[in-house]
Amino acid sequence: MRTEVLKFSEESAQKAAEILKNGGIVAIPTETVYGLAANALDENAVRSIFAAKGRPQDNPLIVHISEIEMMKPLVSDVPELAKKLAERFWPGPLTMIFNKTSAVPDVTSGGLSTAAVRMPKNEAARAIIEKCGFPLAAPSANTSGKPSPTAAEHVFEDMNGKIPLIIDGGECAVGVESTVICFKDGKIHILRPGGITKEMLEEFGEVEVDKAVEAAPAPDEKVISPGMKYKHYSPKAEVFIVDAHGDKFADYCRKNGGGKTLFLSCGEREGFLDYGETSEIQARRLFSLLRLSDEKGAERVFVEMPSKEGVGLAVYNRLLRAAGFKIINVEQYE
């Protein structure tokens, strides 16, 4: 299959919609990462996503809508709290989980009785959904397990020859996948952190963070959000989080980082790759730098421990999975 890359425009959005209406799949930009989109209500089309990505089929997909009205046939039991959050954060990088109706195929929901729904902020994504007239299932447009794509060229690396079209909308503004929440006993429960932070959600009530955000769930545990269960976001190189900062991080790397090892530091440092002084910058740069480690032929990547506040919790969550939960405690080596 020849994979075409087109800049977002009225014409390219229409072309994407035509492919999607015919049961095909298209890579589209969102403000979080690029998504591999198909008709969320077409079982065969959704199966094409899993095939292209090599994605486990018990990993649920997020259903993307362009307006609130599109959600009504898909879900039931929408709490008042969810409506308030939608009014505040939609369109935007927030996914909410509800009980689904029979309109949503089990293959889209990973066999669960719930559906995860989001209204993206990205202009191209919403325009394409509007032209389709139906919601799109759109997990990240990468080979399953690899770092998520935040630019069209990342998608092309993984999907060339597998899909007919990539819509190039430039670099993603947020850089990590959406925050995923559900509702338990009137509380907001974060299953996956993202651009809408715990602190932002706390304006609306009590917020709990699922234990799987900072730990691996049990092998037989059924998960209700993407990104919880499997090793994700990982380059070919072995990734380690180094629990140290500043000079202590640099000293550890120089003493222990022989061979083909790359160092990602929180700020500029000679001989290191800067993945950002703030959590927002780190979120935008992380996946592209993990991909860069493959381009450079790295065998190991040492990453300075990020903050766990604000968007930093999302960065830490992604790094944990990229590293397979390997954290180096520098204190043990002193």
One Martini backbone bead per residue (centre of mass of N, CA, C, O) as a GRO file, in nm:
protein
  334
    1MET     BB    1   0.096   0.036   0.022
    2ARG     BB    2   0.038   0.371  -0.030
    3THR     BB    3   0.159   0.645   0.158
    4GLU     BB    4   0.005   0.945   0.225
    5VAL     BB    5   0.106   1.296   0.269
    6LEU     BB    6  -0.105   1.557   0.412
    7LYS     BB    7  -0.191   1.852   0.455
    8PHE     BB    8  -0.401   2.032   0.619
    9SER     BB    9  -0.731   2.055   0.470
   10GLU     BB   10  -1.021   2.053   0.317
   11GLU     BB   11  -0.934   1.833   0.112
   12SER     BB   12  -0.792   1.628   0.304
   13ALA     BB   13  -1.032   1.587   0.493
   14GLN     BB   14  -1.218   1.469   0.275
   15LYS     BB   15  -1.042   1.228   0.204
   16ALA     BB   16  -1.042   1.102   0.482
   17ALA     BB   17  -1.351   1.065   0.506
   18GLU     BB   18  -1.382   0.871   0.265
   19ILE     BB   19  -1.213   0.644   0.382
   20LEU     BB   20  -1.376   0.610   0.647
   21LYS     BB   21  -1.656   0.551   0.509
   22ASN     BB   22  -1.507   0.283   0.368
   23GLY     BB   23  -1.341   0.144   0.624
   24GLY     BB   24  -1.091   0.294   0.681
   25ILE     BB   25  -0.760   0.425   0.758
   26VAL     BB   26  -0.633   0.718   0.948
   27ALA     BB   27  -0.401   0.962   1.014
   28ILE     BB   28  -0.432   1.195   1.290
   29PRO     BB   29  -0.439   1.486   1.443
   30THR     BB   30  -0.369   1.599   1.772
   31GLU     BB   31  -0.291   1.753   2.078
   32THR     BB   32  -0.141   1.500   2.174
   33VAL     BB   33  -0.150   1.271   1.943
   34TYR     BB   34  -0.141   1.063   1.698
   35GLY     BB   35  -0.406   0.904   1.518
   36LEU     BB   36  -0.571   0.588   1.447
   37ALA     BB   37  -0.840   0.598   1.232
   38ALA     BB   38  -1.187   0.489   1.282
   39ASN     BB   39  -1.485   0.361   1.284
   40ALA     BB   40  -1.623   0.300   1.596
   41LEU     BB   41  -1.894   0.134   1.465
   42ASP     BB   42  -1.686  -0.049   1.296
   43GLU     BB   43  -1.559  -0.350   1.341
   44ASN     BB   44  -1.369  -0.388   1.095
   45ALA     BB   45  -1.221  -0.118   1.116
   46VAL     BB   46  -1.107  -0.160   1.401
   47ARG     BB   47  -0.942  -0.415   1.333
   48SER     BB   48  -0.742  -0.257   1.151
   49ILE     BB   49  -0.596  -0.118   1.379
   50PHE     BB   50  -0.479  -0.363   1.525
   51ALA     BB   51  -0.321  -0.466   1.279
   52ALA     BB   52  -0.137  -0.215   1.226
   53LYS     BB   53  -0.022  -0.207   1.534
   54GLY     BB   54  -0.022  -0.471   1.710
   55ARG     BB   55  -0.274  -0.481   1.910
   56PRO     BB   56  -0.423  -0.561   2.182
   57GLN     BB   57  -0.775  -0.647   2.219
   58ASP     BB   58  -0.791  -0.563   2.547
   59ASN     BB   59  -0.740  -0.266   2.445
   60PRO     BB   60  -0.891   0.010   2.469
   61LEU     BB   61  -1.069   0.261   2.298
   62ILE     BB   62  -1.111   0.584   2.185
   63VAL     BB   63  -1.384   0.803   2.145
   64HIS     BB   64  -1.431   1.045   1.892
   65ILE     BB   65  -1.564   1.374   1.900
   66SER     BB   66  -1.724   1.698   1.790
   67GLU     BB   67  -1.992   1.664   1.971
   68ILE     BB   68  -2.217   1.603   2.214
   69GLU     BB   69  -2.444   1.469   2.042
   70MET     BB   70  -2.263   1.217   1.959
   71MET     BB   71  -2.277   1.072   2.251
   72LYS     BB   72  -2.572   0.983   2.321
   73PRO     BB   73  -2.581   0.689   2.164
   74LEU     BB   74  -2.321   0.561   2.334
   75VAL     BB   75  -2.428   0.648   2.626
   76SER     BB   76  -2.479   0.619   2.981
   77ASP     BB   77  -2.488   0.764   3.274
   78VAL     BB   78  -2.442   1.085   3.300
   79PRO     BB   79  -2.301   1.274   3.511
   80GLU     BB   80  -2.294   1.592   3.627
   81LEU     BB   81  -1.989   1.609   3.653
   82ALA     BB   82  -1.929   1.547   3.355
   83LYS     BB   83  -2.071   1.796   3.239
   84LYS     BB   84  -1.882   2.002   3.376
   85LEU     BB   85  -1.620   1.900   3.247
   86ALA     BB   86  -1.704   1.938   2.953
   87GLU     BB   87  -1.750   2.247   2.973
   88ARG     BB   88  -1.442   2.300   3.055
   89PHE     BB   89  -1.254   2.065   2.867
   90TRP     BB   90  -1.433   2.088   2.615
   91PRO     BB   91  -1.221   2.086   2.413
   92GLY     BB   92  -0.976   1.820   2.496
   93PRO     BB   93  -0.742   1.622   2.712
   94LEU     BB   94  -1.026   1.449   2.787
   95THR     BB   95  -1.127   1.135   2.924
   96MET     BB   96  -1.441   0.957   2.951
   97ILE     BB   97  -1.615   0.710   3.143
   98PHE     BB   98  -1.886   0.497   3.031
   99ASN     BB   99  -2.163   0.354   2.976
  100LYS     BB  100  -2.259   0.156   2.718
  101THR     BB  101  -2.392   0.091   2.423
  102SER     BB  102  -2.467  -0.110   2.144
  103ALA     BB  103  -2.321   0.088   1.938
  104VAL     BB  104  -2.065  -0.020   2.078
  105PRO     BB  105  -1.832  -0.220   2.013
  106ASP     BB  106  -1.638  -0.450   2.173
  107VAL     BB  107  -1.373  -0.389   2.017
  108THR     BB  108  -1.358  -0.090   2.114
  109SER     BB  109  -1.388  -0.170   2.443
  110GLY     BB  110  -1.237  -0.445   2.508
  111GLY     BB  111  -1.506  -0.600   2.628
  112LEU     BB  112  -1.655  -0.378   2.763
  113SER     BB  113  -1.923  -0.179   2.922
  114THR     BB  114  -1.741   0.056   2.829
  115ALA     BB  115  -1.671   0.405   2.731
  116ALA     BB  116  -1.434   0.613   2.576
  117VAL     BB  117  -1.445   0.979   2.574
  118ARG     BB  118  -1.361   1.240   2.324
  119MET     BB  119  -1.286   1.597   2.257
  120PRO     BB  120  -1.099   1.737   2.046
  121LYS     BB  121  -0.914   2.039   1.977
  122ASN     BB  122  -0.825   1.978   1.711
  123GLU     BB  123  -0.912   2.091   1.405
  124ALA     BB  124  -0.868   1.844   1.222
  125ALA     BB  125  -1.013   1.629   1.382
  126ARG     BB  126  -1.294   1.766   1.388
  127ALA     BB  127  -1.333   1.797   1.083
  128ILE     BB  128  -1.330   1.494   1.015
  129ILE     BB  129  -1.562   1.407   1.194
  130GLU     BB  130  -1.774   1.591   1.066
  131LYS     BB  131  -1.751   1.465   0.775
  132CYS     BB  132  -1.840   1.181   0.867
  133GLY     BB  133  -2.071   1.161   1.118
  134PHE     BB  134  -1.873   0.994   1.308
  135PRO     BB  135  -1.702   0.828   1.525
  136LEU     BB  136  -1.356   0.788   1.641
  137ALA     BB  137  -1.118   0.559   1.654
  138ALA     BB  138  -0.788   0.668   1.823
  139PRO     BB  139  -0.509   0.558   1.853
  140SER     BB  140  -0.199   0.555   1.838
  141ALA     BB  141   0.020   0.601   1.538
  142ASN     BB  142   0.167   0.316   1.623
  143THR     BB  143   0.352   0.081   1.715
  144SER     BB  144   0.311  -0.129   1.949
  145GLY     BB  145   0.514   0.011   2.225
  146LYS     BB  146   0.598   0.260   2.104
  147PRO     BB  147   0.646   0.566   2.064
  148SER     BB  148   0.462   0.820   2.031
  149PRO     BB  149   0.324   1.036   1.793
  150THR     BB  150   0.407   1.405   1.729
  151ALA     BB  151   0.451   1.347   1.417
  152ALA     BB  152   0.422   1.257   1.093
  153GLU     BB  153   0.703   1.112   1.067
  154HIS     BB  154   0.643   0.903   1.286
  155VAL     BB  155   0.415   0.762   1.141
  156PHE     BB  156   0.572   0.683   0.884
  157GLU     BB  157   0.773   0.491   1.020
  158ASP     BB  158   0.530   0.282   1.109
  159MET     BB  159   0.292   0.313   0.849
  160ASN     BB  160   0.432   0.250   0.601
  161GLY     BB  161   0.216   0.049   0.397
  162LYS     BB  162  -0.058   0.030   0.602
  163ILE     BB  163  -0.166   0.312   0.504
  164PRO     BB  164  -0.306   0.567   0.297
  165LEU     BB  165  -0.316   0.811   0.531
  166ILE     BB  166  -0.164   1.130   0.630
  167ILE     BB  167  -0.230   1.394   0.848
  168ASP     BB  168  -0.067   1.707   0.857
  169GLY     BB  169  -0.058   1.911   1.175
  170GLY     BB  170   0.193   1.891   1.310
  171GLU     BB  171   0.279   1.948   1.615
  172CYS     BB  172   0.201   1.857   1.922
  173ALA     BB  173   0.101   2.042   2.198
  174VAL     BB  174   0.127   1.826   2.435
  175GLY     BB  175   0.255   1.497   2.379
  176VAL     BB  176   0.035   1.347   2.547
  177GLU     BB  177  -0.198   1.171   2.641
  178SER     BB  178  -0.488   1.164   2.771
  179THR     BB  179  -0.690   1.204   3.019
  180VAL     BB  180  -0.824   0.944   3.233
  181ILE     BB  181  -1.164   0.897   3.349
  182CYS     BB  182  -1.370   0.821   3.629
  183PHE     BB  183  -1.655   0.726   3.839
  184LYS     BB  184  -1.651   0.719   4.212
  185ASP     BB  185  -1.852   0.803   4.447
  186GLY     BB  186  -1.833   1.111   4.325
  187LYS     BB  187  -1.550   1.067   4.205
  188ILE     BB  188  -1.243   1.132   4.065
  189HIS     BB  189  -1.074   0.891   3.847
  190ILE     BB  190  -0.743   0.833   3.767
  191LEU     BB  191  -0.596   0.629   3.507
  192ARG     BB  192  -0.466   0.867   3.320
  193PRO     BB  193  -0.239   1.094   3.275
  194GLY     BB  194  -0.231   1.448   3.160
  195GLY     BB  195  -0.312   1.769   3.057
  196ILE     BB  196  -0.526   1.710   3.270
  197THR     BB  197  -0.500   1.770   3.592
  198LYS     BB  198  -0.546   1.712   3.916
  199GLU     BB  199  -0.559   2.011   3.995
  200MET     BB  200  -0.787   2.087   3.793
  201LEU     BB  201  -1.002   1.873   3.898
  202GLU     BB  202  -1.023   1.978   4.203
  203GLU     BB  203  -1.235   2.206   4.139
  204PHE     BB  204  -1.477   1.958   4.126
  205GLY     BB  205  -1.333   1.767   4.346
  206GLU     BB  206  -1.258   1.465   4.428
  207VAL     BB  207  -0.931   1.302   4.378
  208GLU     BB  208  -0.816   1.003   4.228
  209VAL     BB  209  -0.534   0.779   4.196
  210ASP     BB  210  -0.441   0.524   4.041
  211LYS     BB  211  -0.213   0.280   4.113
  212ALA     BB  212  -0.130   0.229   3.800
  213VAL     BB  213   0.024   0.497   3.744
  214GLU     BB  214   0.284   0.383   3.948
  215ALA     BB  215   0.202   0.086   3.849
  216ALA     BB  216   0.164  -0.244   3.789
  217PRO     BB  217  -0.061  -0.445   3.701
  218ALA     BB  218  -0.192  -0.726   3.709
  219PRO     BB  219  -0.187  -0.966   3.467
  220ASP     BB  220  -0.520  -1.034   3.521
  221GLU     BB  221  -0.606  -0.744   3.493
  222LYS     BB  222  -0.873  -0.544   3.420
  223VAL     BB  223  -0.874  -0.277   3.198
  224ILE     BB  224  -1.027   0.067   3.121
  225SER     BB  225  -0.751   0.180   3.002
  226PRO     BB  226  -0.529   0.304   2.824
  227GLY     BB  227  -0.189   0.247   2.929
  228MET     BB  228  -0.183   0.030   3.184
  229LYS     BB  229  -0.068  -0.273   3.111
  230TYR     BB  230   0.146  -0.223   2.900
  231LYS     BB  231   0.419  -0.186   2.742
  232HIS     BB  232   0.525   0.143   2.660
  233TYR     BB  233   0.693   0.390   2.477
  234SER     BB  234   0.934   0.209   2.352
  235PRO     BB  235   1.234   0.166   2.262
  236LYS     BB  236   1.499  -0.031   2.191
  237ALA     BB  237   1.610   0.085   2.415
  238GLU     BB  238   1.704   0.089   2.740
  239VAL     BB  239   1.516   0.218   3.008
  240PHE     BB  240   1.601   0.465   3.268
  241ILE     BB  241   1.529   0.582   3.582
  242VAL     BB  242   1.682   0.853   3.755
  243ASP     BB  243   1.697   0.918   4.107
  244ALA     BB  244   1.794   1.230   4.014
  245HIS     BB  245   1.964   1.555   4.031
  246GLY     BB  246   2.162   1.722   3.852
  247ASP     BB  247   2.474   1.648   3.949
  248LYS     BB  248   2.395   1.365   4.044
  249PHE     BB  249   2.297   1.268   3.771
  250ALA     BB  250   2.552   1.329   3.606
  251ASP     BB  251   2.750   1.155   3.768
  252TYR     BB  252   2.615   0.886   3.723
  253CYS     BB  253   2.626   0.881   3.414
  254ARG     BB  254   2.943   0.907   3.383
  255LYS     BB  255   2.999   0.637   3.552
  256ASN     BB  256   2.746   0.440   3.400
  257GLY     BB  257   2.739   0.541   3.068
  258GLY     BB  258   2.850   0.345   2.881
  259GLY     BB  259   2.859   0.344   2.562
  260LYS     BB  260   2.530   0.342   2.417
  261THR     BB  261   2.442   0.626   2.592
  262LEU     BB  262   2.169   0.819   2.686
  263PHE     BB  263   2.089   1.156   2.809
  264LEU     BB  264   1.814   1.287   3.002
  265SER     BB  265   1.757   1.622   3.086
  266CYS     BB  266   1.645   1.893   3.303
  267GLY     BB  267   1.816   2.049   3.091
  268GLU     BB  268   2.101   2.198   3.022
  269ARG     BB  269   2.382   1.977   2.917
  270GLU     BB  270   2.674   1.863   2.852
  271GLY     BB  271   2.610   1.564   2.667
  272PHE     BB  272   2.302   1.621   2.677
  273LEU     BB  273   1.958   1.580   2.660
  274ASP     BB  274   1.698   1.811   2.640
  275TYR     BB  275   1.362   1.768   2.796
  276GLY     BB  276   1.322   1.994   3.010
  277GLU     BB  277   1.231   2.216   3.276
  278THR     BB  278   0.939   2.150   3.215
  279SER     BB  279   0.662   1.953   3.196
  280GLU     BB  280   0.552   2.062   2.926
  281ILE     BB  281   0.811   2.016   2.763
  282GLN     BB  282   0.850   1.717   2.824
  283ALA     BB  283   0.589   1.620   2.688
  284ARG     BB  284   0.670   1.722   2.396
  285ARG     BB  285   0.971   1.564   2.385
  286LEU     BB  286   0.989   1.267   2.474
  287PHE     BB  287   0.910   1.086   2.225
  288SER     BB  288   1.117   1.204   2.024
  289LEU     BB  289   1.370   1.120   2.195
  290LEU     BB  290   1.316   0.817   2.198
  291ARG     BB  291   1.336   0.795   1.890
  292LEU     BB  292   1.626   0.910   1.867
  293SER     BB  293   1.769   0.668   2.001
  294ASP     BB  294   1.737   0.488   1.750
  295GLU     BB  295   1.887   0.665   1.543
  296LYS     BB  296   2.159   0.646   1.733
  297GLY     BB  297   2.186   0.345   1.855
  298ALA     BB  298   2.095   0.298   2.129
  299GLU     BB  299   2.099   0.091   2.433
  300ARG     BB  300   2.067   0.335   2.638
  301VAL     BB  301   1.851   0.523   2.877
  302PHE     BB  302   1.890   0.811   3.077
  303VAL     BB  303   1.648   0.953   3.308
  304GLU     BB  304   1.544   1.214   3.461
  305MET     BB  305   1.356   1.275   3.716
  306PRO     BB  306   1.050   1.382   3.732
  307SER     BB  307   0.792   1.536   3.811
  308LYS     BB  308   0.459   1.480   3.989
  309GLU     BB  309   0.348   1.747   3.893
  310GLY     BB  310   0.105   1.779   3.707
  311VAL     BB  311   0.226   1.686   3.403
  312GLY     BB  312   0.451   1.514   3.536
  313LEU     BB  313   0.281   1.258   3.588
  314ALA     BB  314   0.264   1.182   3.287
  315VAL     BB  315   0.564   1.155   3.234
  316TYR     BB  316   0.617   0.940   3.447
  317ASN     BB  317   0.416   0.728   3.341
  318ARG     BB  318   0.556   0.689   3.063
  319LEU     BB  319   0.838   0.616   3.168
  320LEU     BB  320   0.769   0.364   3.324
  321ARG     BB  321   0.681   0.205   3.064
  322ALA     BB  322   0.938   0.244   2.899
  323ALA     BB  323   1.112   0.105   3.151
  324GLY     BB  324   0.960  -0.126   3.298
  325PHE     BB  325   0.997  -0.006   3.601
  326LYS     BB  326   1.293   0.121   3.596
  327ILE     BB  327   1.471   0.227   3.892
  328ILE     BB  328   1.735   0.434   3.994
  329ASN     BB  329   1.898   0.438   4.308
  330VAL     BB  330   2.157   0.634   4.385
  331GLU     BB  331   2.198   0.588   4.693
  332GLN     BB  332   2.302   0.284   4.656
  333TYR     BB  333   2.590   0.402   4.515
  334GLU     BB  334   2.719   0.570   4.779
   0.00000   0.00000   0.00000
